[in-house]
Amino acid sequence: MGQRVLPAGGPLQRGLLAMLLLNSNNFVSADRIISALWEKPPETALGQVQTRIWRLRQLLHVTGETALPPTAQPQLITRAGGYGLIVDPEAVDLLVFERRVKHGGALLAAGRSREAVKELREALALFRGPVFANVNAPGVGIEAEAVEERRLAAIEQRIEIELNLGMHVQVVAELRELAAAHPYRERLRLHLMQALHRSGRRAEAVAAYRDGHRTMVDGAGLEPSRELKELHRAILLSDAATDPAPPAGEQSRAPWLHVPRELPRDSFHLVGRCPETNELLNYLRGPDDSQLPRVVAISGVPGVGKTALAVRVAHMLADDVPDGQLFTWVGGKADPKAILLRFLRSLGVPEREMPDTLEERSALYRARMADRRAILVIDDAESEAQVRPLLPAAPGGATLITSRRRLTALDGVRHLDLATLDRADQIRLLAETVGRDRLDAEPGLPARIVGWCEGLPLAVRAVGARLSARPHWSLARFMAALEDETRRLDAMSFGDLDVRAAIGSSYIRLGPPARQLFRRLGSLDRAEFSVHEAGELAGGFAEELVEELVDVRLVYPVGGSRSDGSRYRIDGLCRLFARERATLESAGTES
């Protein structure tokens, strides 16, 4: 604090501080803190937390020359049922790391690869050892593992960029250490094989594959991924005399390396989507003599499972499209020009032949895709303008787009509006994670639990993951968290399964007036409201603001397509999120 290190206290207080720091600028329920600090909480757990909150508040408000200036002073806020540590984002290494990784991704998307590497290196330099290694609390350990996962993902991204820049020799030693430390991370082994092969060390690249194959089969009972196998085959087929160390982007590499396989892992938890899956497969396969590209746009509310459905269908089409799989996430304001740069690299276009303008890149991309039977998945599209330059023009392939908005301005696109799950499918999904026996032991409660999930697969999966991590909890105990409005969104957050974050990603796409109206809608004591009532909350005519909320699926018209447009609905989880944002705004952390 300032120029002085202050003692964090004993094990419980360190655990409390860790939980608050891991969730900086957000509220953490007392129930979640208790679960994080104790495997079997004592009866005095709440009192102990309250005592340590008081001690921590005293520690944070030390006065004198060692204290931080008022503008950077952290604030410990108490809310009914929980606490929030409000900090300057530049004062917490984890927040700085996440900001710099995001900025690195933006630099890469803009084609500024060397700057992206520099930003990612500086972000990763913030780690000086295992996260919260001195904190002995079960829940903190789980959240620290999620931070470690993000660190490794940033390392993989940085190394992939360096390989594309031709820095093969420079990364070999680091990749050997990483592959040894994380033997089941296939992306690291893939990068190691690429770096060795492009450095003229073909025999070592083959040996790295064989080591990985033995580890996967003996340790996990699994074969290596298709991407690893194809790279191994490409290395074996390559000519060591002419293809030892190609420069970055050159096409002297074996042609197999330019068949992209970018689809994410298929979801194991896709329930209740058989009709939609069959509809999409039948349409996208289509007749062989079709002369039109086949494109589907899947829309729906945050957390309804659009991406999971698109990825599942894409994997099922893999044998129909042998010439590659392209995947991109275009959420927010991602630039299609930068996305095309990455696609063209994946398709083997050398850097020296890369066009500069959006129109030229789009034309070259369409030319490269013209003779391919490939599949393209565009995830979380914001607008039609983002998507148009990315769509292939020739028949033979398939394109799947996911978006919260219904992209009706795209021509020749089949639209699928993905509905929420019914109660029976939600219970099936919960049983896949928690186990049917555990649900059957407390009849009636599974239906009540999924009732709070509002048909969102993301919410059901988060609830299931949280229950699986707490096998000593009864369903009745968990119900208490869901029934408490101050704890419900916390109960639907576990690792990267986070309903709050899904709703928040729609919220941040709104303009300031629509954000303000949305926060004020959280004050309603009912779900339905009229345009007139929205105007009273907004302080003026609100029809366009309400429709902006409809576009990003935070509210929807009552009656659907048959609505006269006068009444709307905001569901419970969105209403809780709106109240949270209103509280955080009043604390000065949200504009």
Coordinates of C-alpha atoms in Angstrom, one line a residue:
M1 CA 0.0 0.0 0.0
G2 CA 1.8 3.1 -1.2
Q3 CA 5.5 2.4 -0.6
R4 CA 4.8 0.0 2.3
V5 CA 3.7 -3.7 2.4
L6 CA 0.9 -4.2 5.0
P7 CA 0.3 -7.6 6.6
A8 CA -2.7 -9.4 5.2
G9 CA -3.4 -11.3 8.4
G10 CA -3.9 -15.0 9.1
P11 CA -5.1 -17.8 6.7
L12 CA -8.8 -16.9 6.8
Q13 CA -8.2 -13.2 6.3
R14 CA -5.8 -13.9 3.4
G15 CA -8.4 -16.2 1.9
L16 CA -11.1 -13.5 2.2
L17 CA -8.8 -10.8 0.7
A18 CA -8.0 -13.2 -2.2
M19 CA -11.7 -13.8 -3.0
L20 CA -12.4 -10.1 -3.0
L21 CA -9.3 -9.4 -5.2
L22 CA -10.2 -12.2 -7.6
N23 CA -13.6 -10.5 -8.0
S24 CA -12.5 -6.9 -7.9
N25 CA -15.2 -4.3 -8.6
N26 CA -17.9 -6.9 -8.2
F27 CA -19.9 -8.1 -5.3
V28 CA -19.2 -11.5 -3.7
S29 CA -22.0 -13.1 -1.6
A30 CA -21.2 -14.1 2.0
D31 CA -22.3 -17.6 1.1
R32 CA -19.8 -17.8 -1.7
I33 CA -17.0 -16.5 0.6
I34 CA -17.9 -19.1 3.3
S35 CA -17.9 -21.9 0.7
A36 CA -14.5 -20.7 -0.5
L37 CA -12.9 -20.5 3.0
W38 CA -14.2 -23.8 4.5
E39 CA -15.0 -27.2 3.1
K40 CA -17.2 -27.8 6.1
P41 CA -18.2 -24.3 7.4
P42 CA -18.6 -24.0 11.2
E43 CA -21.7 -22.5 12.7
T44 CA -19.8 -19.3 13.4
A45 CA -18.6 -19.0 9.8
L46 CA -20.7 -15.9 9.0
G47 CA -19.5 -14.1 12.2
Q48 CA -15.9 -14.9 11.4
V49 CA -16.3 -13.5 7.9
Q50 CA -17.9 -10.3 9.4
T51 CA -15.0 -9.9 11.9
R52 CA -12.4 -10.2 9.2
I53 CA -14.3 -7.8 6.9
W54 CA -14.1 -5.3 9.8
R55 CA -10.3 -5.9 10.2
L56 CA -9.7 -5.7 6.4
R57 CA -11.6 -2.4 6.3
Q58 CA -9.4 -1.0 9.0
L59 CA -6.3 -2.2 7.1
L60 CA -7.4 -0.6 3.9
H61 CA -8.1 2.8 5.5
V62 CA -4.7 3.3 7.1
T63 CA -4.0 7.0 7.3
G64 CA -0.7 8.8 7.1
E65 CA 2.2 9.0 4.6
T66 CA 2.0 5.4 3.6
A67 CA -1.6 5.5 2.5
L68 CA -2.7 5.7 -1.1
P69 CA -4.0 9.0 -2.4
P70 CA -7.8 9.4 -2.1
T71 CA -8.4 8.8 -5.8
A72 CA -6.7 5.4 -5.6
Q73 CA -7.9 4.3 -2.2
P74 CA -9.6 0.9 -2.3
Q75 CA -13.2 0.8 -0.9
L76 CA -14.7 -2.2 0.8
I77 CA -18.5 -2.0 0.2
T78 CA -21.1 -4.0 2.1
R79 CA -24.3 -5.0 0.5
A80 CA -27.1 -7.1 1.8
G81 CA -25.7 -10.6 1.7
G82 CA -22.3 -9.8 0.4
Y83 CA -19.2 -7.5 -0.1
G84 CA -17.4 -5.8 -2.9
L85 CA -13.8 -4.5 -3.1
I86 CA -13.8 -1.5 -5.3
V87 CA -10.2 -0.7 -6.6
D88 CA -8.4 1.2 -9.2
P89 CA -8.0 -1.3 -12.1
E90 CA -4.4 -0.3 -12.5
A91 CA -3.6 -1.2 -8.9
V92 CA -4.4 -5.0 -9.2
D93 CA -2.1 -7.1 -11.3
L94 CA -4.9 -9.5 -12.3
L95 CA -6.9 -6.7 -13.8
V96 CA -3.9 -5.2 -15.5
F97 CA -3.1 -8.6 -16.9
E98 CA -6.6 -9.1 -18.3
R99 CA -6.6 -5.6 -19.8
R100 CA -3.3 -6.1 -21.5
V101 CA -4.2 -9.5 -22.9
K102 CA -7.4 -8.0 -24.3
H103 CA -5.4 -5.1 -25.8
G104 CA -2.9 -7.6 -27.3
G105 CA -5.8 -9.4 -29.0
A106 CA -7.0 -6.1 -30.4
L107 CA -3.5 -5.3 -31.7
L108 CA -3.4 -8.7 -33.3
A109 CA -6.8 -8.2 -34.9
A110 CA -5.5 -4.9 -36.3
G111 CA -2.6 -6.7 -37.9
R112 CA 0.0 -5.3 -35.5
S113 CA 1.6 -8.6 -34.6
R114 CA 4.9 -7.5 -33.1
E115 CA 3.1 -5.0 -30.8
A116 CA 0.7 -7.7 -29.8
V117 CA 3.6 -9.9 -28.8
K118 CA 5.1 -7.1 -26.7
E119 CA 1.8 -6.5 -25.0
L120 CA 1.3 -10.1 -24.2
R121 CA 4.9 -10.5 -22.8
E122 CA 4.4 -7.5 -20.5
A123 CA 1.1 -9.0 -19.4
L124 CA 2.6 -12.3 -18.6
A125 CA 5.6 -10.7 -16.8
L126 CA 3.1 -9.7 -14.0
F127 CA 3.1 -13.3 -12.8
R128 CA 5.9 -14.0 -10.3
G129 CA 4.8 -17.4 -9.2
P130 CA 1.6 -19.5 -8.7
V131 CA -1.5 -17.4 -8.0
F132 CA -2.3 -17.1 -4.3
A133 CA 0.1 -20.0 -3.4
N134 CA 0.1 -18.8 0.2
V135 CA -3.6 -19.0 0.6
N136 CA -5.0 -22.3 1.8
A137 CA -8.7 -22.1 1.0
P138 CA -10.5 -24.6 -1.3
G139 CA -12.6 -22.0 -3.2
V140 CA -9.6 -19.7 -3.8
G141 CA -7.7 -22.7 -5.2
I142 CA -10.5 -23.3 -7.7
E143 CA -10.5 -19.7 -8.9
A144 CA -6.7 -19.5 -9.0
E145 CA -6.8 -22.5 -11.4
A146 CA -9.0 -20.4 -13.7
V147 CA -6.5 -17.6 -13.6
E148 CA -3.7 -20.1 -14.4
E149 CA -5.8 -21.3 -17.4
R150 CA -6.0 -17.7 -18.7
R151 CA -2.2 -17.3 -18.2
L152 CA -1.5 -20.5 -20.3
A153 CA -4.0 -19.4 -23.0
A154 CA -2.1 -16.0 -23.2
I155 CA 1.2 -17.9 -23.5
E156 CA -0.2 -20.1 -26.3
Q157 CA -1.5 -17.0 -28.1
R158 CA 1.8 -15.2 -27.8
I159 CA 3.8 -18.2 -29.1
E160 CA 1.4 -18.7 -32.0
I161 CA 2.0 -15.1 -33.1
E162 CA 5.8 -15.5 -32.7
L163 CA 5.6 -18.6 -34.9
N164 CA 3.7 -16.6 -37.6
L165 CA 6.5 -14.0 -37.4
G166 CA 9.1 -16.6 -38.1
M167 CA 10.6 -16.8 -34.6
H168 CA 10.8 -20.6 -34.7
V169 CA 14.3 -21.0 -33.2
Q170 CA 13.7 -18.5 -30.4
V171 CA 10.7 -20.3 -28.9
V172 CA 11.9 -24.0 -29.0
A173 CA 13.5 -24.1 -25.6
E174 CA 10.5 -22.4 -23.9
L175 CA 8.1 -24.7 -25.7
R176 CA 10.0 -27.8 -24.6
E177 CA 9.6 -26.7 -20.9
L178 CA 6.0 -25.9 -21.3
A179 CA 5.1 -29.1 -23.1
A180 CA 6.9 -31.1 -20.3
A181 CA 5.0 -29.1 -17.6
H182 CA 1.6 -29.4 -19.3
P183 CA 1.7 -32.7 -21.2
Y184 CA -2.0 -32.8 -22.0
R185 CA -2.2 -29.3 -23.6
E186 CA -2.1 -30.3 -27.2
R187 CA -1.8 -26.7 -28.5
L188 CA 1.6 -26.4 -26.8
R189 CA 2.8 -29.7 -28.4
L190 CA 1.5 -28.6 -31.8
H191 CA 3.5 -25.4 -31.5
L192 CA 6.6 -27.3 -30.4
M193 CA 6.4 -29.6 -33.4
Q194 CA 5.9 -26.6 -35.7
A195 CA 8.8 -24.7 -34.2
L196 CA 11.2 -27.7 -34.5
H197 CA 10.1 -28.6 -38.0
R198 CA 10.5 -25.0 -39.3
S199 CA 13.9 -24.8 -37.6
G200 CA 15.1 -27.7 -39.7
R201 CA 14.8 -30.3 -36.8
R202 CA 12.4 -32.6 -38.5
A203 CA 13.4 -35.7 -36.5
E204 CA 13.0 -33.9 -33.2
A205 CA 9.5 -32.7 -34.4
V206 CA 8.5 -36.3 -35.1
A207 CA 9.9 -37.4 -31.7
A208 CA 7.9 -34.7 -30.0
Y209 CA 4.7 -36.1 -31.6
R210 CA 5.6 -39.6 -30.5
D211 CA 6.2 -38.5 -26.9
G212 CA 2.9 -36.7 -26.9
H213 CA 1.1 -39.7 -28.4
R214 CA 2.5 -42.0 -25.7
T215 CA 1.6 -39.6 -23.0
M216 CA -2.0 -39.2 -24.3
V217 CA -2.6 -42.9 -24.8
D218 CA -0.9 -44.1 -21.6
G219 CA -2.0 -41.3 -19.3
A220 CA -5.5 -40.4 -20.5
G221 CA -6.5 -43.3 -22.8
L222 CA -7.0 -40.9 -25.7
E223 CA -5.6 -40.5 -29.2
P224 CA -4.0 -37.1 -30.1
S225 CA -6.3 -34.6 -31.9
R226 CA -6.8 -34.7 -35.6
E227 CA -4.8 -31.5 -36.0
L228 CA -1.7 -33.0 -34.3
K229 CA -2.0 -36.1 -36.5
E230 CA -2.3 -34.1 -39.6
L231 CA 0.8 -32.0 -38.7
H232 CA 2.7 -35.2 -38.0
R233 CA 1.7 -36.6 -41.4
A234 CA 2.7 -33.3 -43.1
I235 CA 6.1 -33.4 -41.4
L236 CA 6.7 -37.0 -42.5
L237 CA 5.7 -36.1 -46.1
S238 CA 7.8 -33.0 -46.3
D239 CA 11.1 -32.9 -48.0
A240 CA 13.8 -32.3 -45.5
A241 CA 16.2 -31.0 -48.2
T242 CA 13.8 -28.3 -49.4
D243 CA 11.5 -27.7 -46.4
P244 CA 13.5 -27.5 -43.2
A245 CA 12.9 -23.9 -42.1
P246 CA 10.5 -21.9 -44.2
P247 CA 10.2 -18.2 -43.5
A248 CA 7.1 -16.9 -41.8
G249 CA 4.1 -17.0 -44.1
E250 CA 6.0 -18.7 -47.1
Q251 CA 4.2 -21.5 -48.9
S252 CA 7.2 -23.8 -49.1
R253 CA 5.6 -25.8 -46.2
A254 CA 3.7 -29.0 -47.0
P255 CA 0.2 -28.3 -48.3
W256 CA -1.4 -30.2 -45.4
L257 CA -0.5 -27.3 -43.1
H258 CA -2.9 -25.0 -45.0
V259 CA -6.0 -27.0 -44.3
P260 CA -7.2 -25.1 -41.2
R261 CA -8.8 -27.0 -38.3
E262 CA -9.9 -24.2 -36.1
L263 CA -13.2 -25.4 -34.6
P264 CA -13.4 -25.3 -30.8
R265 CA -13.9 -28.5 -28.9
D266 CA -17.5 -29.9 -29.2
S267 CA -19.7 -29.5 -26.2
F268 CA -20.5 -32.6 -24.2
H269 CA -23.6 -30.9 -22.7
L270 CA -26.0 -30.2 -25.6
V271 CA -29.5 -31.2 -24.5
G272 CA -32.8 -30.7 -26.2
R273 CA -31.6 -29.5 -29.5
C274 CA -32.2 -32.5 -31.8
P275 CA -34.9 -30.8 -33.9
E276 CA -32.7 -27.7 -34.5
T277 CA -29.6 -29.9 -35.2
N278 CA -31.5 -32.0 -37.8
E279 CA -32.9 -28.8 -39.4
L280 CA -29.5 -27.2 -39.8
L281 CA -27.8 -30.4 -41.0
N282 CA -30.5 -31.0 -43.6
Y283 CA -30.3 -27.4 -44.9
L284 CA -26.5 -27.1 -44.9
R285 CA -25.9 -30.4 -46.6
G286 CA -28.5 -29.6 -49.3
P287 CA -28.5 -31.1 -52.8
D288 CA -25.1 -31.6 -54.5
D289 CA -26.2 -29.5 -57.5
S290 CA -26.9 -26.4 -55.4
Q291 CA -25.2 -23.3 -56.9
L292 CA -25.8 -21.0 -53.8
P293 CA -23.6 -20.8 -50.7
R294 CA -25.5 -22.1 -47.6
V295 CA -25.5 -19.8 -44.7
V296 CA -27.4 -20.0 -41.4
A297 CA -27.7 -17.3 -38.7
I298 CA -28.6 -18.5 -35.2
S299 CA -29.9 -15.8 -32.9
G300 CA -31.1 -15.9 -29.3
V301 CA -30.7 -14.5 -25.7
P302 CA -27.4 -14.6 -23.9
G303 CA -26.6 -18.0 -22.5
V304 CA -29.2 -19.9 -24.6
G305 CA -26.5 -22.1 -26.3
K306 CA -26.1 -20.6 -29.7
T307 CA -22.3 -21.2 -29.9
A308 CA -22.7 -24.8 -28.6
L309 CA -25.3 -25.6 -31.3
A310 CA -23.2 -24.1 -34.1
V311 CA -20.0 -25.9 -33.0
R312 CA -21.9 -29.2 -32.7
V313 CA -23.3 -28.9 -36.2
A314 CA -20.0 -27.8 -37.6
H315 CA -18.3 -30.9 -36.2
M316 CA -21.1 -33.1 -37.5
L317 CA -20.4 -31.6 -41.0
A318 CA -16.6 -32.2 -40.8
D319 CA -16.7 -35.2 -43.2
D320 CA -18.7 -33.3 -45.7
V321 CA -16.2 -30.4 -45.8
P322 CA -12.7 -31.9 -46.0
D323 CA -11.0 -28.7 -47.1
G324 CA -10.9 -26.9 -43.7
Q325 CA -12.7 -25.4 -40.8
L326 CA -12.4 -21.7 -40.0
F327 CA -13.7 -20.2 -36.7
T328 CA -13.7 -16.6 -35.5
W329 CA -15.2 -14.8 -32.5
V330 CA -16.3 -11.3 -33.6
G331 CA -18.0 -10.0 -30.5
G332 CA -18.0 -6.3 -29.9
K333 CA -16.3 -4.1 -32.5
A334 CA -14.0 -6.7 -34.1
D335 CA -12.7 -5.4 -37.5
P336 CA -13.5 -7.7 -40.4
K337 CA -10.3 -6.5 -42.1
A338 CA -8.2 -7.9 -39.2
I339 CA -10.3 -11.2 -39.2
L340 CA -9.6 -11.6 -42.9
L341 CA -5.9 -11.2 -42.3
R342 CA -6.0 -14.2 -39.9
F343 CA -8.1 -16.2 -42.2
L344 CA -5.8 -15.6 -45.2
R345 CA -2.8 -16.6 -43.0
S346 CA -4.6 -19.8 -42.1
L347 CA -5.3 -20.5 -45.8
G348 CA -1.5 -20.2 -46.6
V349 CA -1.3 -16.7 -48.1
P350 CA 2.3 -15.3 -47.6
E351 CA 2.7 -12.1 -45.7
R352 CA 4.4 -10.5 -48.7
E353 CA 1.2 -11.2 -50.8
M354 CA -1.2 -9.9 -48.1
P355 CA -3.5 -7.1 -49.5
D356 CA -3.9 -3.9 -47.5
T357 CA -7.5 -2.9 -48.0
L358 CA -10.7 -4.7 -46.7
E359 CA -12.0 -5.0 -50.3
E360 CA -8.8 -6.6 -51.6
R361 CA -8.5 -9.0 -48.7
S362 CA -12.2 -10.0 -49.0
A363 CA -11.7 -10.7 -52.7
L364 CA -8.6 -12.8 -52.2
Y365 CA -10.4 -14.7 -49.4
R366 CA -13.3 -15.5 -51.6
A367 CA -10.9 -16.7 -54.3
R368 CA -9.1 -18.9 -51.9
M369 CA -12.4 -20.4 -50.6
A370 CA -13.9 -20.8 -54.1
D371 CA -12.5 -24.3 -54.7
R372 CA -12.8 -25.5 -51.1
R373 CA -15.5 -27.5 -49.4
A374 CA -15.0 -25.9 -46.0
I375 CA -17.0 -24.8 -43.0
L376 CA -17.0 -21.3 -41.5
V377 CA -18.3 -20.5 -38.0
I378 CA -18.7 -16.8 -37.2
D379 CA -19.5 -16.5 -33.5
D380 CA -21.2 -13.6 -31.7
A381 CA -21.6 -11.3 -34.6
E382 CA -22.5 -7.7 -33.8
S383 CA -23.8 -6.6 -37.2
E384 CA -24.3 -7.4 -40.8
A385 CA -21.4 -5.2 -41.7
Q386 CA -19.0 -7.3 -39.7
V387 CA -20.2 -10.5 -41.4
R388 CA -20.6 -9.6 -45.1
P389 CA -16.8 -9.4 -46.0
L390 CA -16.3 -12.9 -44.3
L391 CA -18.9 -14.8 -46.3
P392 CA -17.6 -17.1 -49.1
A393 CA -19.4 -16.6 -52.4
A394 CA -19.0 -20.0 -54.0
P395 CA -21.2 -23.1 -53.3
G396 CA -19.9 -26.3 -51.7
G397 CA -19.2 -25.1 -48.2
A398 CA -21.3 -24.1 -45.2
T399 CA -21.4 -21.1 -42.9
L400 CA -22.9 -20.8 -39.4
I401 CA -23.3 -17.4 -37.8
T402 CA -24.3 -16.8 -34.2
S403 CA -25.6 -13.4 -33.0
R404 CA -27.8 -11.9 -30.3
R405 CA -29.3 -9.7 -32.9
R406 CA -31.4 -11.1 -35.8
L407 CA -29.3 -10.3 -38.8
T408 CA -32.2 -9.8 -41.2
A409 CA -30.3 -7.5 -43.6
L410 CA -28.1 -10.4 -44.8
D411 CA -29.4 -11.7 -48.1
G412 CA -29.9 -15.5 -48.8
V413 CA -29.5 -16.5 -45.1
R414 CA -31.6 -19.1 -43.3
H415 CA -32.5 -17.7 -39.8
L416 CA -33.0 -19.8 -36.7
D417 CA -34.1 -18.1 -33.4
L418 CA -33.0 -20.5 -30.7
A419 CA -35.6 -20.8 -27.9
T420 CA -34.9 -21.5 -24.2
L421 CA -35.0 -25.1 -22.9
D422 CA -38.2 -26.5 -21.3
R423 CA -38.1 -27.7 -17.8
A424 CA -37.6 -31.4 -18.6
D425 CA -34.6 -30.7 -20.8
Q426 CA -33.1 -28.4 -18.1
I427 CA -33.4 -31.3 -15.6
R428 CA -31.8 -33.7 -18.1
L429 CA -28.9 -31.2 -18.5
L430 CA -28.5 -30.8 -14.7
A431 CA -28.5 -34.6 -14.3
E432 CA -25.7 -34.9 -16.8
T433 CA -23.5 -32.8 -14.6
V434 CA -24.7 -33.6 -11.1
G435 CA -25.8 -37.2 -11.5
R436 CA -29.4 -38.6 -11.6
D437 CA -29.1 -40.3 -8.2
R438 CA -28.3 -37.0 -6.5
L439 CA -31.3 -35.4 -8.1
D440 CA -33.6 -38.3 -7.3
A441 CA -32.6 -38.2 -3.6
E442 CA -34.5 -34.9 -3.2
P443 CA -37.6 -35.1 -5.4
G444 CA -39.2 -31.9 -6.4
L445 CA -36.1 -29.7 -5.8
P446 CA -34.5 -30.2 -9.3
A447 CA -37.6 -28.7 -10.9
R448 CA -37.5 -25.7 -8.5
I449 CA -33.7 -25.2 -9.1
V450 CA -34.0 -25.1 -12.9
G451 CA -37.1 -22.9 -12.5
W452 CA -34.7 -20.1 -11.4
C453 CA -32.5 -20.8 -14.5
E454 CA -35.2 -19.4 -16.9
G455 CA -34.5 -22.0 -19.6
L456 CA -30.8 -20.9 -20.1
P457 CA -28.4 -23.9 -20.6
L458 CA -25.6 -21.7 -19.4
A459 CA -27.3 -21.1 -16.1
V460 CA -28.1 -24.8 -15.7
R461 CA -24.5 -25.8 -16.5
A462 CA -23.1 -23.2 -14.0
V463 CA -25.5 -24.5 -11.3
G464 CA -24.5 -28.1 -12.1
A465 CA -20.8 -27.3 -12.0
R466 CA -21.2 -25.5 -8.6
L467 CA -23.1 -28.5 -7.1
S468 CA -20.6 -31.0 -8.5
A469 CA -17.8 -29.0 -6.8
R470 CA -19.7 -29.3 -3.5
P471 CA -20.8 -32.9 -3.2
H472 CA -21.4 -32.4 0.5
W473 CA -24.2 -29.9 -0.2
S474 CA -27.8 -30.9 -0.3
L475 CA -30.1 -29.5 -3.1
A476 CA -32.1 -27.8 -0.4
R477 CA -29.0 -25.9 0.8
F478 CA -28.3 -24.7 -2.7
M479 CA -31.9 -23.7 -3.2
A480 CA -31.5 -21.2 -0.4
A481 CA -28.8 -19.4 -2.5
L482 CA -31.1 -19.3 -5.6
E483 CA -34.1 -18.0 -3.6
D484 CA -32.0 -15.1 -2.3
E485 CA -31.9 -12.4 -5.0
T486 CA -28.6 -11.0 -3.6
R487 CA -26.9 -14.4 -4.1
R488 CA -28.7 -15.8 -7.2
L489 CA -26.2 -14.6 -9.9
D490 CA -23.3 -15.7 -7.7
A491 CA -24.9 -19.2 -7.6
M492 CA -25.0 -19.2 -11.4
S493 CA -21.3 -18.5 -11.8
F494 CA -18.6 -21.1 -11.7
G495 CA -15.3 -20.8 -13.6
D496 CA -16.0 -19.5 -17.1
L497 CA -19.7 -20.5 -16.8
D498 CA -21.0 -17.2 -15.8
V499 CA -24.5 -15.9 -16.4
R500 CA -23.6 -12.4 -15.1
A501 CA -20.8 -12.2 -17.7
A502 CA -23.1 -13.3 -20.5
I503 CA -25.7 -10.7 -19.7
G504 CA -22.9 -8.1 -19.2
S505 CA -21.6 -8.8 -22.7
S506 CA -25.0 -7.6 -24.1
Y507 CA -25.1 -4.7 -21.7
I508 CA -21.7 -3.3 -22.8
R509 CA -22.9 -3.1 -26.4
L510 CA -25.6 -0.5 -25.5
G511 CA -25.2 3.2 -25.8
P512 CA -25.2 5.2 -22.5
P513 CA -28.9 6.2 -22.6
A514 CA -30.0 2.6 -23.2
R515 CA -27.7 1.4 -20.4
Q516 CA -29.3 3.9 -18.0
L517 CA -32.8 2.8 -18.9
F518 CA -31.8 -0.8 -18.5
R519 CA -30.4 -0.1 -15.0
R520 CA -33.6 1.7 -14.0
L521 CA -35.7 -1.2 -15.3
G522 CA -34.1 -3.2 -12.6
S523 CA -36.0 -1.2 -10.0
L524 CA -39.4 -2.5 -11.3
D525 CA -41.1 -5.0 -9.0
R526 CA -42.6 -6.9 -12.0
A527 CA -41.4 -8.3 -15.3
E528 CA -43.7 -6.5 -17.7
F529 CA -43.7 -2.8 -18.5
S530 CA -45.1 -0.5 -21.2
V531 CA -43.3 2.0 -23.5
H532 CA -44.9 4.7 -21.4
E533 CA -43.5 3.4 -18.2
A534 CA -40.1 3.1 -19.8
G535 CA -40.3 6.7 -20.9
E536 CA -41.0 7.8 -17.3
L537 CA -37.9 5.9 -16.2
A538 CA -35.8 7.3 -19.0
G539 CA -37.1 10.9 -18.6
G540 CA -38.4 11.1 -22.1
F541 CA -39.5 9.2 -25.2
A542 CA -38.1 5.7 -24.8
E543 CA -39.4 3.6 -27.8
E544 CA -36.0 3.5 -29.6
L545 CA -34.1 2.8 -26.3
V546 CA -36.4 -0.1 -25.6
E547 CA -35.9 -1.5 -29.1
E548 CA -32.1 -1.2 -28.5
L549 CA -32.6 -3.4 -25.5
V550 CA -34.7 -5.8 -27.6
D551 CA -32.0 -6.0 -30.2
V552 CA -29.4 -7.4 -27.8
R553 CA -32.0 -9.6 -26.1
L554 CA -32.1 -8.0 -22.7
V555 CA -35.8 -7.4 -23.0
Y556 CA -38.4 -8.7 -25.5
P557 CA -41.9 -7.8 -26.6
V558 CA -44.8 -9.5 -24.9
G559 CA -46.6 -11.7 -27.5
G560 CA -43.5 -12.1 -29.8
S561 CA -44.2 -11.5 -33.5
R562 CA -47.9 -10.9 -32.7
S563 CA -47.2 -8.1 -30.3
D564 CA -48.6 -4.6 -30.9
G565 CA -45.3 -3.2 -29.6
S566 CA -46.8 -1.6 -26.5
R567 CA -45.6 -4.0 -23.8
Y568 CA -42.3 -5.6 -23.1
R569 CA -40.8 -8.0 -20.6
I570 CA -37.5 -8.1 -18.6
D571 CA -36.8 -11.5 -17.1
G572 CA -35.6 -12.1 -13.6
L573 CA -31.9 -12.6 -14.2
C574 CA -31.6 -9.5 -16.4
R575 CA -33.5 -7.6 -13.7
L576 CA -31.1 -8.7 -11.0
F577 CA -28.1 -7.8 -13.2
A578 CA -29.6 -4.3 -13.8
R579 CA -30.0 -3.8 -10.1
E580 CA -26.3 -4.8 -9.5
R581 CA -25.1 -2.3 -12.2
A582 CA -27.2 0.4 -10.6
T583 CA -25.6 -0.2 -7.3
L584 CA -22.1 -0.3 -8.7
E585 CA -22.8 2.9 -10.6
S586 CA -23.8 4.7 -7.4
A587 CA -20.5 3.5 -5.9
G588 CA -18.7 5.3 -8.8
T589 CA -17.5 2.2 -10.7
E590 CA -19.9 2.3 -13.7
S591 CA -20.8 5.1 -16.1

